[in-house]
Every structure is written in structure tokens, then in C-alpha cells.
Coordinates of C-alpha atoms in Angstrom, one line a residue:
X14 CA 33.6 -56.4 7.7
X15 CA 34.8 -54.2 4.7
X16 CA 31.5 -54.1 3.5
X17 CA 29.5 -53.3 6.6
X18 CA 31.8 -50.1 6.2
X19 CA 31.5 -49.5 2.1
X20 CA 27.8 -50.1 3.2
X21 CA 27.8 -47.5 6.1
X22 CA 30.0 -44.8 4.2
X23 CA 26.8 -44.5 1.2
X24 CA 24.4 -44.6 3.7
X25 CA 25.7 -41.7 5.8
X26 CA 26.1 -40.2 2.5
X27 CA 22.9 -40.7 0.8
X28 CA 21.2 -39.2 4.1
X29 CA 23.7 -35.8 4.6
X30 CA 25.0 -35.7 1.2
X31 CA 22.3 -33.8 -0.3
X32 CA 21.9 -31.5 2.8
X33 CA 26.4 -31.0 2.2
X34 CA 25.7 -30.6 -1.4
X35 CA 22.8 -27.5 -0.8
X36 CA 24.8 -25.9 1.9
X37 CA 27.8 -25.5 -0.2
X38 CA 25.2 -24.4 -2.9
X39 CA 24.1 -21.6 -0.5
X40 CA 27.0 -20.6 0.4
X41 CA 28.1 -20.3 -3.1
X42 CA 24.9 -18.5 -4.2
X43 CA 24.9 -15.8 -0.9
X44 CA 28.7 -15.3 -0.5
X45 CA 30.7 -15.0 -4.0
X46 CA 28.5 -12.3 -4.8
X47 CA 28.9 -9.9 -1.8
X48 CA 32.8 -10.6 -1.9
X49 CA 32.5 -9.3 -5.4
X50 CA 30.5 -6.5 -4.3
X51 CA 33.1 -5.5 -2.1
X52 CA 36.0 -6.3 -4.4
X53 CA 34.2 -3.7 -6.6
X54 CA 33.9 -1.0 -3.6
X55 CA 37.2 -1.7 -2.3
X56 CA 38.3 -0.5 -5.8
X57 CA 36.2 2.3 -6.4
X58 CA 37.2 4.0 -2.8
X59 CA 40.9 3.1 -3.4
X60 CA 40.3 5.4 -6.7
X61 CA 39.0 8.6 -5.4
X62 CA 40.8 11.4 -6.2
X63 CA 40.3 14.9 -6.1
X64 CA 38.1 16.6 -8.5
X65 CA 35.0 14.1 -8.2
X66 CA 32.3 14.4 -7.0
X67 CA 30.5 11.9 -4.2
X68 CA 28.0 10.8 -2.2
X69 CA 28.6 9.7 1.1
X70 CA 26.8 7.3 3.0
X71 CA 24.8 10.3 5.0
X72 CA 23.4 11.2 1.8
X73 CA 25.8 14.9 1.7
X74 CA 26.6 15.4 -2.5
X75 CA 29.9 17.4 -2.8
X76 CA 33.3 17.5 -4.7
X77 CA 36.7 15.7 -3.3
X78 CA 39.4 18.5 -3.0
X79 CA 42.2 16.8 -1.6
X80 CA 43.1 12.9 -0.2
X81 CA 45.3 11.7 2.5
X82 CA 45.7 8.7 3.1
X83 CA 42.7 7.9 4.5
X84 CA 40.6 11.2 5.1
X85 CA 39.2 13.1 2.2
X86 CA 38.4 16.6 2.4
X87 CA 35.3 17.6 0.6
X88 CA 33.8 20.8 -0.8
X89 CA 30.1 21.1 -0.4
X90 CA 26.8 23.3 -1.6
X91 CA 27.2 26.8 -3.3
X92 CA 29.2 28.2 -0.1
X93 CA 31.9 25.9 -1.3
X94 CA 31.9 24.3 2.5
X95 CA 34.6 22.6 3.4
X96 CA 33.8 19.2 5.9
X97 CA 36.8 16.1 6.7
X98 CA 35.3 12.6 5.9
X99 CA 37.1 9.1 6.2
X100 CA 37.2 7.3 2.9
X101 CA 34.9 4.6 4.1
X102 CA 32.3 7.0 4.3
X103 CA 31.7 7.5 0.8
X104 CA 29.1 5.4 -0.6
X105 CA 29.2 6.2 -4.5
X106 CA 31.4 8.6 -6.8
X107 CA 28.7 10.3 -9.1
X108 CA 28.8 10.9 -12.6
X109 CA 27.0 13.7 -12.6
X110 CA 27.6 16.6 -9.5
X111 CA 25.0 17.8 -7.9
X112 CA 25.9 20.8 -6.9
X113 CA 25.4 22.0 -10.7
X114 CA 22.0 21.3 -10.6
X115 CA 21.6 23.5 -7.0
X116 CA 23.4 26.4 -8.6
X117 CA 21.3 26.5 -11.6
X118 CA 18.1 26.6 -9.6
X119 CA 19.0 29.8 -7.4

């Protein structure tokens, strides 16, 4: 009896092992990465402060010249515009503004 079960335990696990084994293989190879994608993010939007300069996820370049909790207020183009975005709108912090570059070419 004990080996009819021994016998049925390796078969059910030479015909789903491998498919276990590649699924926690996939999951390893699709998830880890993004949650260190957003481990980064989370840290690079909890880091704004004001004086640099962003991009948000609508593609508007500008400066950040004040945080509150949440909501960041941004200065924007030569006119020095003032517009209110949430912090989850920001998709990079820039190295380089450009807003520099559109003052130099007027």
C-alpha cells in the first residue's frame, strides 16, 4: 500500500513538476523585476523636492517650486507658469532642465 502511494506521489510529480518548476520560473523572471522597478520609482517620487526639474507623465518639462504632501507645484516655460500636479504624475526628475534650452533659443 505504502508503495502504490511513494509510487503515485513521483508520478504526479514527474508529470506537473516541471510545469510547477517553469511557472515559479516565470513568475520569478516577470515579477522581481517590475517590483524593483517600482521600489526604484517609489523612491525617486518620495525624493522630489523643490528646485528640480521634471517631467511628468503628460510629457510638460518644468521646475518643482514647492511640495505638500502629496501635490507639487511646478513652474513651467519662460512665463514661469505656475500649474498643481499630484506626485504620482511625475514620470522622471531630469538632470538637465529644459527650460534652459527654450530660453536660449528665443
Amino acid at each position: 500500500m505504502s508503495s502504490e502511494i511513494a509510487g503515485g506521489f513521483s508520478g504526479f510529480f514527474s508529470q506537473w513538476g516541471l510545469l510547477i518548476i517553469l511557472m515559479v520560473a516565470m513568475f520569478a523572471v516577470m515579477i522581481i523585476p517590475q517590483r524593483k522597478r517600482d521600489k526604484k520609482i517609489k523612491q525617486m517620487l518620495d525624493s522630489i523636492k523643490p528646485g528640480d526639474r521634471v517631467r511628468t507623465i503628460g510629457g510638460i518639462y518644468g521646475t518643482v517650486s514647492s511640495v505638500k504632501d502629496d501635490v507639487l507645484i511646478i513652474t513651467v516655460g519662460p512665463d514661469k507658469v505656475k500649474l498643481v500636479f499630484n506626485r504620482g504624475a511625475i514620470a522622471q526628475v531630469e538632470d538637465t532642465g529644459i527650460e534652459n534650452t527654450m530660453e536660449d533659443s528665443h
